[in-house]
Amino acid sequence: MEPVITRKQLEADLTELKRMVLRLGKMAEESISKAIWALKNQDAELARMVLAKDDDIDDLAEALDNACMHFAARFQPLGEDLRAVTSIMHMAVDLERIGDYGGNIAKVAVELADKELIKPLIDIPRMLDVLSAMMSKALVAFDTNNAEMAKEVFAMDDLMDDLEKQIMRELLLLMMERPQRIEQATQLLNVARTLERGGDHVTNVAERVIYILTGKTVKASAFRRPRPATPYAHKEHEER
Amino acid sequence: MEKILVSSRGVNLFYDSARVLKDITFDIMEKQVTALIGPSGCGKSSFLRCINRMNDFIPSARVEGEILVGGSDIYAGGVDVIALRRNVGMVFQKPNPFPMSIYDNVAYGPRLHGIKQKDRLDDIVKQSLVGAALWDEVKDKLKTPGTGLSGGQQQRLCIARAIATEPEILLMDEPTSALDPMATARIEELVRELKKRYTVVIVTHNMQQAARISDRTAFFLMGDLVEYDATPKMFTSPEDKRTEDYITGRFG
């Protein structure tokens, strides 16, 4: 008996999975950018909207996970189709996490909405810009099957690290000058750290895109500038 | 430790002037299951039949190159083809029990090779049926015709018949394509058992089956061996685009 793989049906279902990934990515990106916007503009209303949307993101991630299992059961995929469906399950986790980060930042935004900010926020929105650009690149690369574009995401993560370090230095100085600032400075440090972790998750997504398209497991670090051992080197392992 | 049992060296097979296998070179490992996959007419079954010189029965067939089994070229002059086929058993697509009792089906090969003592034959028949996971189902009706069994049981009878001569290698040509899913599952389970004692080479059209039961997979296309690698690698990230296209059902 010849195996009958209905390529047409399989492709239709796979396209639907991809569409769900893109939608999840868009929601996660919106969550985190609105949260930063709310933080910067001390807009508690907007921050609460972000928090209210968190369940929608979780629901979509769960639906995507289920859809992947149905796809695997229905088609018993092999090769690129198998790489796609397993990778999409991983990507769903990464994107959902980024959505959660939006929620975490929104909580900080609510807390700080009626307090005087210890400094105008400049580098944190800048980190967001880089993160958004990374997400957009990773998702377009996924949508258009472009492994080269996915690789471009890796080097952008260097910029995220630079910005985080810059923010850290600045906030440390502010704290040293006036210990009363420690509480808020710590919250802002956490926001920067959260964005930096978001970058790591986007990097995972880009790695997965390359795996789907080429069958090769790539390490983002191979595309990034070499890094000396720093007190923060453990961070990389944490996220693996 | 992996050990090469069958080694194909530059094998070409011609039917008259048509070249149906082109320069096939690869090694089959001892006590592993090797799956041969590819679309109809790709040469996988023809290659399987080269391993026990079944193609000798086709007058227009001509083999070039060498196939070493345990280090000796089976196409060299002076090879005892009967002894070769005892050492390289075969199971076909459709179960084909001989029109005789279950017992006689299994005892056929050993008798042909000169074993006559009743108790020795009894022992071989039992061990072979146990080895083919059929004993419990037929032990009380060994004298009934083999053709009275179900399709799946008949195929296991054919496996028992093939292992009764104590071969090193078992060739299986789409052994489950005529069976229902349950009977197929039993054969697949059996293949996993068989590889503890035998080297199994199986042709299958069912890629999930190849993925489930084989250690290595060879992909044939239009007479070429396109890719040969560990099965998990072949079905997740093959190197060749043609393999990828075939396993994802883009053609074939």
GROMACS .gro file of C-alpha atoms in nm:
model
  492
    1MET     CA    1   0.000   0.000   0.000
    2GLU     CA    2   0.143   0.334  -0.102
    3PRO     CA    3   0.151   0.587   0.180
    4VAL     CA    4  -0.103   0.852   0.103
    5ILE     CA    5   0.010   1.182   0.244
    6THR     CA    6  -0.239   1.441   0.143
    7ARG     CA    7   0.011   1.715   0.088
    8LYS     CA    8  -0.261   1.967   0.018
    9GLN     CA    9  -0.440   1.908   0.348
   10LEU     CA   10  -0.112   1.895   0.537
   11GLU     CA   11   0.000   2.226   0.392
   12ALA     CA   12  -0.333   2.389   0.468
   13ASP     CA   13  -0.308   2.278   0.831
   14LEU     CA   14   0.056   2.380   0.856
   15THR     CA   15  -0.029   2.723   0.718
   16GLU     CA   16  -0.292   2.758   0.988
   17LEU     CA   17  -0.032   2.668   1.255
   18LYS     CA   18   0.200   2.931   1.111
   19ARG     CA   19  -0.078   3.187   1.115
   20MET     CA   20  -0.137   3.113   1.483
   21VAL     CA   21   0.234   3.159   1.558
   22LEU     CA   22   0.234   3.496   1.383
   23ARG     CA   23  -0.077   3.603   1.572
   24LEU     CA   24   0.075   3.493   1.903
   25GLY     CA   25   0.394   3.681   1.817
   26LYS     CA   26   0.198   3.994   1.736
   27MET     CA   27   0.005   3.973   2.064
   28ALA     CA   28   0.325   3.919   2.264
   29GLU     CA   29   0.493   4.211   2.094
   30GLU     CA   30   0.192   4.433   2.162
   31SER     CA   31   0.185   4.326   2.524
   32ILE     CA   32   0.545   4.418   2.587
   33SER     CA   33   0.545   4.741   2.386
   34LYS     CA   34   0.223   4.868   2.541
   35ALA     CA   35   0.362   4.785   2.886
   36ILE     CA   36   0.675   4.991   2.819
   37TRP     CA   37   0.466   5.272   2.675
   38ALA     CA   38   0.250   5.265   2.990
   39LEU     CA   39   0.563   5.271   3.208
   40LYS     CA   40   0.719   5.560   3.023
   41ASN     CA   41   0.401   5.767   3.014
   42GLN     CA   42   0.282   5.658   3.359
   43ASP     CA   43  -0.043   5.539   3.206
   44ALA     CA   44  -0.201   5.301   3.461
   45GLU     CA   45  -0.508   5.254   3.243
   46LEU     CA   46  -0.301   5.117   2.954
   47ALA     CA   47  -0.099   4.897   3.191
   48ARG     CA   48  -0.419   4.741   3.321
   49MET     CA   49  -0.532   4.672   2.966
   50VAL     CA   50  -0.208   4.484   2.907
   51LEU     CA   51  -0.269   4.275   3.218
   52ALA     CA   52  -0.624   4.201   3.107
   53LYS     CA   53  -0.495   4.068   2.774
   54ASP     CA   54  -0.257   3.821   2.935
   55ASP     CA   55  -0.519   3.544   2.944
   56ASP     CA   56  -0.585   3.582   2.572
   57ILE     CA   57  -0.218   3.520   2.501
   58ASP     CA   58  -0.214   3.214   2.727
   59ASP     CA   59  -0.529   3.081   2.559
   60LEU     CA   60  -0.385   3.123   2.212
   61ALA     CA   61  -0.059   2.955   2.315
   62GLU     CA   62  -0.256   2.663   2.453
   63ALA     CA   63  -0.472   2.640   2.141
   64LEU     CA   64  -0.157   2.639   1.930
   65ASP     CA   65  -0.008   2.361   2.139
   66ASN     CA   66  -0.324   2.153   2.092
   67ALA     CA   67  -0.334   2.225   1.721
   68CYS     CA   68   0.026   2.102   1.693
   69MET     CA   69  -0.065   1.776   1.866
   70HIS     CA   70  -0.362   1.725   1.635
   71PHE     CA   71  -0.139   1.796   1.337
   72ALA     CA   72   0.117   1.539   1.455
   73ALA     CA   73  -0.154   1.280   1.518
   74ARG     CA   74  -0.323   1.339   1.184
   75PHE     CA   75  -0.022   1.347   0.955
   76GLN     CA   76   0.259   1.174   1.145
   77PRO     CA   77   0.488   1.428   0.984
   78LEU     CA   78   0.848   1.361   0.885
   79GLY     CA   79   1.139   1.574   0.771
   80GLU     CA   80   1.071   1.945   0.742
   81ASP     CA   81   0.708   1.901   0.848
   82LEU     CA   82   0.823   1.726   1.165
   83ARG     CA   83   1.083   1.994   1.233
   84ALA     CA   84   0.815   2.259   1.178
   85VAL     CA   85   0.559   2.117   1.416
   86THR     CA   86   0.804   2.042   1.698
   87SER     CA   87   0.965   2.383   1.654
   88ILE     CA   88   0.631   2.560   1.656
   89MET     CA   89   0.556   2.399   1.992
   90HIS     CA   90   0.881   2.545   2.126
   91MET     CA   91   0.816   2.882   1.967
   92ALA     CA   92   0.474   2.896   2.132
   93VAL     CA   93   0.645   2.866   2.471
   94ASP     CA   94   0.898   3.140   2.390
   95LEU     CA   95   0.636   3.380   2.255
   96GLU     CA   96   0.397   3.319   2.542
   97ARG     CA   97   0.681   3.395   2.781
   98ILE     CA   98   0.742   3.727   2.609
   99GLY     CA   99   0.373   3.800   2.655
  100ASP     CA  100   0.409   3.723   3.026
  101TYR     CA  101   0.699   3.965   3.042
  102GLY     CA  102   0.465   4.233   2.910
  103GLY     CA  103   0.239   4.154   3.205
  104ASN     CA  104   0.530   4.176   3.452
  105ILE     CA  105   0.633   4.515   3.318
  106ALA     CA  106   0.270   4.633   3.322
  107LYS     CA  107   0.255   4.557   3.696
  108VAL     CA  108   0.558   4.781   3.751
  109ALA     CA  109   0.392   5.045   3.535
  110VAL     CA  110   0.081   5.036   3.756
  111GLU     CA  111   0.295   5.076   4.070
  112LEU     CA  112   0.496   5.362   3.933
  113ALA     CA  113   0.208   5.543   3.761
  114ASP     CA  114   0.149   5.786   4.047
  115LYS     CA  115   0.510   5.818   4.163
  116GLU     CA  116   0.770   6.060   4.050
  117LEU     CA  117   1.015   5.882   3.820
  118ILE     CA  118   1.377   5.904   3.933
  119LYS     CA  119   1.479   5.970   3.573
  120PRO     CA  120   1.321   6.009   3.234
  121LEU     CA  121   1.312   5.670   3.059
  122ILE     CA  122   1.522   5.670   2.745
  123ASP     CA  123   1.727   5.353   2.721
  124ILE     CA  124   1.443   5.124   2.831
  125PRO     CA  125   1.225   5.235   2.537
  126ARG     CA  126   1.533   5.195   2.321
  127MET     CA  127   1.566   4.834   2.436
  128LEU     CA  128   1.203   4.787   2.346
  129ASP     CA  129   1.270   4.922   1.996
  130VAL     CA  130   1.547   4.669   1.947
  131LEU     CA  131   1.334   4.388   2.089
  132SER     CA  132   1.043   4.479   1.862
  133ALA     CA  133   1.272   4.486   1.561
  134MET     CA  134   1.413   4.145   1.659
  135MET     CA  135   1.065   4.000   1.695
  136SER     CA  136   0.950   4.141   1.369
  137LYS     CA  137   1.256   4.006   1.190
  138ALA     CA  138   1.226   3.660   1.346
  139LEU     CA  139   0.857   3.636   1.259
  140VAL     CA  140   0.897   3.765   0.904
  141ALA     CA  141   1.184   3.519   0.856
  142PHE     CA  142   0.951   3.244   0.980
  143ASP     CA  143   0.666   3.359   0.759
  144THR     CA  144   0.878   3.390   0.445
  145ASN     CA  145   1.108   3.088   0.505
  146ASN     CA  146   1.418   3.306   0.516
  147ALA     CA  147   1.698   3.148   0.720
  148GLU     CA  148   1.943   3.429   0.640
  149MET     CA  149   1.707   3.687   0.783
  150ALA     CA  150   1.664   3.476   1.097
  151LYS     CA  151   2.041   3.484   1.149
  152GLU     CA  152   2.035   3.865   1.151
  153VAL     CA  153   1.839   3.847   1.476
  154PHE     CA  154   2.138   3.708   1.666
  155ALA     CA  155   2.367   4.008   1.633
  156MET     CA  156   2.085   4.238   1.745
  157ASP     CA  157   2.087   4.064   2.081
  158ASP     CA  158   2.433   4.216   2.141
  159LEU     CA  159   2.270   4.557   2.133
  160MET     CA  160   2.019   4.445   2.395
  161ASP     CA  161   2.302   4.340   2.624
  162ASP     CA  162   2.482   4.673   2.572
  163LEU     CA  163   2.172   4.871   2.656
  164GLU     CA  164   2.100   4.664   2.964
  165LYS     CA  165   2.452   4.720   3.095
  166GLN     CA  166   2.425   5.091   3.027
  167ILE     CA  167   2.098   5.110   3.218
  168MET     CA  168   2.249   4.917   3.503
  169ARG     CA  169   2.546   5.152   3.532
  170GLU     CA  170   2.323   5.456   3.526
  171LEU     CA  171   2.084   5.321   3.787
  172LEU     CA  172   2.369   5.214   4.015
  173LEU     CA  173   2.499   5.570   4.013
  174LEU     CA  174   2.153   5.706   4.094
  175MET     CA  175   2.120   5.461   4.382
  176MET     CA  176   2.460   5.548   4.522
  177GLU     CA  177   2.372   5.916   4.522
  178ARG     CA  178   2.043   5.866   4.706
  179PRO     CA  179   1.952   5.537   4.871
  180GLN     CA  180   1.583   5.643   4.868
  181ARG     CA  181   1.590   5.569   4.497
  182ILE     CA  182   1.680   5.205   4.550
  183GLU     CA  183   1.325   5.071   4.540
  184GLN     CA  184   1.234   5.230   4.209
  185ALA     CA  185   1.578   5.177   4.059
  186THR     CA  186   1.551   4.806   4.137
  187GLN     CA  187   1.215   4.792   3.964
  188LEU     CA  188   1.358   4.962   3.656
  189LEU     CA  189   1.656   4.726   3.663
  190ASN     CA  190   1.413   4.437   3.659
  191VAL     CA  191   1.236   4.587   3.361
  192ALA     CA  192   1.566   4.610   3.172
  193ARG     CA  193   1.652   4.254   3.269
  194THR     CA  194   1.308   4.140   3.156
  195LEU     CA  195   1.355   4.301   2.816
  196GLU     CA  196   1.696   4.142   2.785
  197ARG     CA  197   1.541   3.801   2.857
  198GLY     CA  198   1.278   3.877   2.598
  199GLY     CA  199   1.565   3.913   2.351
  200ASP     CA  200   1.690   3.567   2.447
  201HIS     CA  201   1.348   3.420   2.374
  202VAL     CA  202   1.335   3.590   2.032
  203THR     CA  203   1.680   3.443   1.968
  204ASN     CA  204   1.537   3.098   2.045
  205VAL     CA  205   1.261   3.161   1.794
  206ALA     CA  206   1.517   3.259   1.528
  207GLU     CA  207   1.722   2.945   1.602
  208ARG     CA  208   1.407   2.738   1.552
  209VAL     CA  209   1.332   2.907   1.220
  210ILE     CA  210   1.678   2.808   1.097
  211TYR     CA  211   1.630   2.453   1.224
  212ILE     CA  212   1.299   2.417   1.041
  213LEU     CA  213   1.446   2.543   0.715
  214THR     CA  214   1.786   2.375   0.719
  215GLY     CA  215   1.764   2.085   0.963
  216LYS     CA  216   2.073   2.226   1.133
  217THR     CA  217   2.090   2.328   1.496
  218VAL     CA  218   2.261   2.665   1.517
  219LYS     CA  219   2.388   2.839   1.824
  220ALA     CA  220   2.314   3.209   1.831
  221SER     CA  221   2.647   3.269   2.007
  222ALA     CA  222   2.828   3.172   1.687
  223PHE     CA  223   2.682   3.482   1.523
  224ARG     CA  224   2.746   3.720   1.809
  225ARG     CA  225   3.057   3.906   1.908
  226PRO     CA  226   3.278   3.708   2.142
  227ARG     CA  227   3.210   3.795   2.500
  228PRO     CA  228   3.461   3.804   2.782
  229ALA     CA  229   3.370   3.629   3.103
  230THR     CA  230   3.168   3.877   3.308
  231PRO     CA  231   2.995   3.856   3.641
  232TYR     CA  232   2.675   3.817   3.439
  233ALA     CA  233   2.798   3.528   3.226
  234HIS     CA  234   2.578   3.283   3.417
  235LYS     CA  235   2.274   3.448   3.265
  236GLU     CA  236   2.322   3.271   2.936
  237HIS     CA  237   2.298   2.932   3.097
  238GLU     CA  238   1.995   3.027   3.296
  239GLU     CA  239   1.788   3.069   2.984
  240ARG     CA  240   1.890   2.747   2.813
  241MET     CA  241   3.009  -0.231   1.856
  242GLU     CA  242   2.876  -0.204   1.502
  243LYS     CA  243   2.999  -0.462   1.258
  244ILE     CA  244   2.949  -0.467   0.885
  245LEU     CA  245   2.776  -0.783   0.764
  246VAL     CA  246   2.676  -0.697   0.408
  247SER     CA  247   2.883  -0.468   0.195
  248SER     CA  248   2.762  -0.351  -0.145
  249ARG     CA  249   3.047  -0.231  -0.367
  250GLY     CA  250   2.964  -0.051  -0.689
  251VAL     CA  251   2.665  -0.269  -0.764
  252ASN     CA  252   2.494  -0.218  -1.100
  253LEU     CA  253   2.194  -0.424  -1.203
  254PHE     CA  254   2.074  -0.448  -1.560
  255TYR     CA  255   1.756  -0.597  -1.701
  256ASP     CA  256   1.868  -0.640  -2.061
  257SER     CA  257   2.015  -0.299  -2.139
  258ALA     CA  258   1.813  -0.109  -1.876
  259ARG     CA  259   2.028  -0.013  -1.579
  260VAL     CA  260   1.802  -0.037  -1.275
  261LEU     CA  261   2.067   0.000  -1.005
  262LYS     CA  262   2.351   0.246  -1.044
  263ASP     CA  263   2.673   0.202  -0.859
  264ILE     CA  264   2.521   0.114  -0.523
  265THR     CA  265   2.779   0.129  -0.247
  266PHE     CA  266   2.693   0.102   0.120
  267ASP     CA  267   2.730  -0.122   0.424
  268ILE     CA  268   2.461  -0.303   0.619
  269MET     CA  269   2.534  -0.356   0.985
  270GLU     CA  270   2.506  -0.684   1.166
  271LYS     CA  271   2.204  -0.734   1.394
  272GLN     CA  272   2.043  -0.412   1.290
  273VAL     CA  273   1.730  -0.343   1.092
  274THR     CA  274   1.804  -0.162   0.768
  275ALA     CA  275   1.507  -0.016   0.581
  276LEU     CA  276   1.512   0.045   0.207
  277ILE     CA  277   1.266   0.315   0.102
  278GLY     CA  278   1.180   0.495  -0.219
  279PRO     CA  279   0.901   0.531  -0.473
  280SER     CA  280   0.786   0.238  -0.686
  281GLY     CA  281   1.043   0.141  -0.944
  282CYS     CA  282   1.333   0.303  -0.759
  283GLY     CA  283   1.528  -0.022  -0.736
  284LYS     CA  284   1.490  -0.098  -0.365
  285SER     CA  285   1.331  -0.441  -0.414
  286SER     CA  286   1.575  -0.519  -0.695
  287PHE     CA  287   1.859  -0.442  -0.459
  288LEU     CA  288   1.706  -0.658  -0.186
  289ARG     CA  289   1.691  -0.948  -0.431
  290CYS     CA  290   2.058  -0.900  -0.516
  291ILE     CA  291   2.151  -0.991  -0.158
  292ASN     CA  292   2.042  -1.354  -0.198
  293ARG     CA  293   2.084  -1.371  -0.576
  294MET     CA  294   1.711  -1.397  -0.638
  295ASN     CA  295   1.769  -1.198  -0.956
  296ASP     CA  296   1.940  -1.509  -1.094
  297PHE     CA  297   1.588  -1.633  -1.170
  298ILE     CA  298   1.534  -1.349  -1.415
  299PRO     CA  299   1.714  -1.447  -1.736
  300SER     CA  300   1.772  -1.090  -1.854
  301ALA     CA  301   1.918  -0.975  -1.522
  302ARG     CA  302   2.289  -0.908  -1.493
  303VAL     CA  303   2.476  -0.786  -1.183
  304GLU     CA  304   2.805  -0.597  -1.187
  305GLY     CA  305   3.008  -0.507  -0.882
  306GLU     CA  306   3.033  -0.707  -0.565
  307ILE     CA  307   2.819  -0.782  -0.265
  308LEU     CA  308   3.019  -0.911   0.028
  309VAL     CA  309   2.837  -1.110   0.292
  310GLY     CA  310   3.059  -1.173   0.590
  311GLY     CA  311   3.354  -1.067   0.374
  312SER     CA  312   3.300  -1.299   0.075
  313ASP     CA  313   3.167  -1.187  -0.260
  314ILE     CA  314   2.842  -1.372  -0.325
  315TYR     CA  315   2.875  -1.309  -0.699
  316ALA     CA  316   3.221  -1.466  -0.721
  317GLY     CA  317   3.257  -1.789  -0.917
  318GLY     CA  318   3.195  -2.112  -0.732
  319VAL     CA  319   2.954  -1.968  -0.476
  320ASP     CA  320   2.701  -2.225  -0.351
  321VAL     CA  321   2.377  -2.036  -0.418
  322ILE     CA  322   2.169  -2.285  -0.219
  323ALA     CA  323   2.391  -2.234   0.085
  324LEU     CA  324   2.372  -1.858   0.029
  325ARG     CA  325   1.991  -1.862   0.033
  326ARG     CA  326   1.995  -2.072   0.348
  327ASN     CA  327   2.208  -1.803   0.505
  328VAL     CA  328   1.997  -1.521   0.361
  329GLY     CA  329   1.629  -1.593   0.418
  330MET     CA  330   1.348  -1.405   0.253
  331VAL     CA  331   0.993  -1.304   0.336
  332PHE     CA  332   0.768  -1.170   0.064
  333GLN     CA  333   0.494  -0.914   0.027
  334LYS     CA  334   0.209  -1.164   0.020
  335PRO     CA  335   0.223  -1.447   0.271
  336ASN     CA  336   0.296  -1.759   0.067
  337PRO     CA  337   0.275  -2.067   0.287
  338PHE     CA  338   0.326  -2.393   0.099
  339PRO     CA  339   0.010  -2.603   0.056
  340MET     CA  340   0.105  -2.829   0.345
  341SER     CA  341   0.072  -2.841   0.722
  342ILE     CA  342   0.208  -2.572   0.951
  343TYR     CA  343   0.466  -2.821   1.074
  344ASP     CA  344   0.578  -2.919   0.726
  345ASN     CA  345   0.602  -2.558   0.616
  346VAL     CA  346   0.856  -2.486   0.886
  347ALA     CA  347   1.036  -2.822   0.852
  348TYR     CA  348   1.064  -2.781   0.475
  349GLY     CA  349   1.396  -2.597   0.470
  350PRO     CA  350   1.573  -2.806   0.735
  351ARG     CA  351   1.456  -3.126   0.558
  352LEU     CA  352   1.585  -2.990   0.230
  353HIS     CA  353   1.918  -2.942   0.398
  354GLY     CA  354   1.923  -3.302   0.513
  355ILE     CA  355   1.783  -3.303   0.865
  356LYS     CA  356   1.567  -3.613   0.911
  357GLN     CA  357   1.556  -3.699   1.282
  358LYS     CA  358   1.204  -3.642   1.412
  359ASP     CA  359   1.301  -3.501   1.751
  360ARG     CA  360   1.549  -3.261   1.595
  361LEU     CA  361   1.288  -3.141   1.345
  362ASP     CA  362   1.032  -3.107   1.625
  363ASP     CA  363   1.275  -2.890   1.809
  364ILE     CA  364   1.354  -2.671   1.507
  365VAL     CA  365   0.984  -2.627   1.428
  366LYS     CA  366   0.905  -2.527   1.783
  367GLN     CA  367   1.200  -2.287   1.813
  368SER     CA  368   1.121  -2.129   1.477
  369LEU     CA  369   0.754  -2.082   1.561
  370VAL     CA  370   0.847  -1.938   1.900
  371GLY     CA  371   1.096  -1.710   1.726
  372ALA     CA  372   0.825  -1.593   1.489
  373ALA     CA  373   0.585  -1.530   1.780
  374LEU     CA  374   0.338  -1.783   1.642
  375TRP     CA  375   0.390  -2.089   1.865
  376ASP     CA  376   0.121  -2.016   2.122
  377GLU     CA  377  -0.139  -1.969   1.852
  378VAL     CA  378  -0.063  -2.286   1.655
  379LYS     CA  379   0.097  -2.537   1.894
  380ASP     CA  380  -0.225  -2.741   1.911
  381LYS     CA  381  -0.282  -2.752   1.535
  382LEU     CA  382   0.056  -2.810   1.381
  383LYS     CA  383  -0.085  -3.070   1.142
  384THR     CA  384  -0.348  -2.837   0.996
  385PRO     CA  385  -0.280  -2.659   0.667
  386GLY     CA  386  -0.075  -2.339   0.685
  387THR     CA  387  -0.314  -2.182   0.439
  388GLY     CA  388  -0.590  -2.199   0.701
  389LEU     CA  389  -0.426  -1.932   0.915
  390SER     CA  390  -0.512  -1.561   0.905
  391GLY     CA  391  -0.302  -1.333   0.684
  392GLY     CA  392  -0.092  -1.205   0.970
  393GLN     CA  393  -0.040  -1.558   1.106
  394GLN     CA  394   0.055  -1.678   0.758
  395GLN     CA  395   0.317  -1.407   0.732
  396ARG     CA  396   0.460  -1.506   1.072
  397LEU     CA  397   0.458  -1.868   0.949
  398CYS     CA  398   0.666  -1.753   0.652
  399ILE     CA  399   0.905  -1.584   0.893
  400ALA     CA  400   0.924  -1.905   1.097
  401ARG     CA  401   0.998  -2.092   0.775
  402ALA     CA  402   1.271  -1.843   0.687
  403ILE     CA  403   1.442  -1.865   1.026
  404ALA     CA  404   1.417  -2.245   1.044
  405THR     CA  405   1.740  -2.276   0.845
  406GLU     CA  406   1.921  -2.052   1.094
  407PRO     CA  407   2.010  -1.774   0.851
  408GLU     CA  408   2.223  -1.474   0.942
  409ILE     CA  409   2.021  -1.237   0.731
  410LEU     CA  410   1.647  -1.194   0.678
  411LEU     CA  411   1.529  -1.004   0.376
  412MET     CA  412   1.173  -0.872   0.393
  413ASP     CA  413   1.002  -0.731   0.089
  414GLU     CA  414   0.709  -0.519   0.210
  415PRO     CA  415   0.612  -0.789   0.458
  416THR     CA  416   0.310  -0.603   0.599
  417SER     CA  417   0.162  -0.443   0.290
  418ALA     CA  418  -0.110  -0.709   0.268
  419LEU     CA  419  -0.191  -0.703   0.642
  420ASP     CA  420  -0.430  -0.509   0.862
  421PRO     CA  421  -0.294  -0.265   1.124
  422MET     CA  422  -0.303  -0.514   1.413
  423ALA     CA  423  -0.126  -0.786   1.216
  424THR     CA  424   0.121  -0.522   1.095
  425ALA     CA  425   0.192  -0.415   1.451
  426ARG     CA  426   0.264  -0.776   1.548
  427ILE     CA  427   0.510  -0.818   1.261
  428GLU     CA  428   0.680  -0.489   1.352
  429GLU     CA  429   0.711  -0.604   1.711
  430LEU     CA  430   0.853  -0.932   1.584
  431VAL     CA  431   1.111  -0.753   1.367
  432ARG     CA  432   1.241  -0.574   1.675
  433GLU     CA  433   1.281  -0.913   1.844
  434LEU     CA  434   1.437  -1.074   1.538
  435LYS     CA  435   1.721  -0.827   1.521
  436LYS     CA  436   1.861  -0.966   1.843
  437ARG     CA  437   1.957  -1.274   1.642
  438TYR     CA  438   1.939  -1.175   1.278
  439THR     CA  439   2.033  -0.893   1.047
  440VAL     CA  440   1.713  -0.766   0.890
  441VAL     CA  441   1.685  -0.578   0.562
  442ILE     CA  442   1.332  -0.459   0.495
  443VAL     CA  443   1.177  -0.290   0.195
  444THR     CA  444   0.878  -0.080   0.293
  445HIS     CA  445   0.654   0.178   0.134
  446ASN     CA  446   0.538   0.288   0.473
  447MET     CA  447   0.778   0.554   0.597
  448GLN     CA  448   0.633   0.559   0.946
  449GLN     CA  449   0.705   0.186   0.957
  450ALA     CA  450   1.065   0.243   0.851
  451ALA     CA  451   1.091   0.515   1.115
  452ARG     CA  452   0.945   0.284   1.381
  453ILE     CA  453   1.144  -0.030   1.328
  454SER     CA  454   1.472   0.042   1.151
  455ASP     CA  455   1.812   0.151   1.276
  456ARG     CA  456   1.931   0.273   0.939
  457THR     CA  457   1.747   0.380   0.631
  458ALA     CA  458   1.854   0.388   0.268
  459PHE     CA  459   1.663   0.605   0.023
  460PHE     CA  460   1.662   0.489  -0.339
  461LEU     CA  461   1.549   0.696  -0.634
  462MET     CA  462   1.555   0.590  -0.998
  463GLY     CA  463   1.825   0.333  -0.936
  464ASP     CA  464   2.047   0.562  -0.728
  465LEU     CA  465   2.115   0.534  -0.358
  466VAL     CA  466   2.045   0.897  -0.273
  467GLU     CA  467   2.107   0.889   0.100
  468TYR     CA  468   2.187   0.636   0.368
  469ASP     CA  469   2.205   0.727   0.734
  470ALA     CA  470   2.081   0.654   1.084
  471THR     CA  471   1.700   0.639   1.074
  472PRO     CA  472   1.630   0.924   1.319
  473LYS     CA  473   1.850   1.153   1.111
  474MET     CA  474   1.691   1.042   0.782
  475PHE     CA  475   1.340   1.121   0.903
  476THR     CA  476   1.411   1.446   1.085
  477SER     CA  477   1.688   1.623   0.895
  478PRO     CA  478   1.804   1.439   0.586
  479GLU     CA  479   2.094   1.595   0.398
  480ASP     CA  480   1.955   1.557   0.048
  481LYS     CA  481   1.667   1.769  -0.079
  482ARG     CA  482   1.528   1.469  -0.269
  483THR     CA  483   1.506   1.267   0.054
  484GLU     CA  484   1.334   1.557   0.226
  485ASP     CA  485   1.084   1.586  -0.060
  486TYR     CA  486   1.013   1.215  -0.057
  487ILE     CA  487   0.961   1.173   0.318
  488THR     CA  488   0.734   1.477   0.333
  489GLY     CA  489   0.521   1.333   0.053
  490ARG     CA  490   0.607   1.595  -0.209
  491PHE     CA  491   0.648   1.314  -0.458
  492GLY     CA  492   0.628   0.936  -0.469
   0.00000   0.00000   0.00000
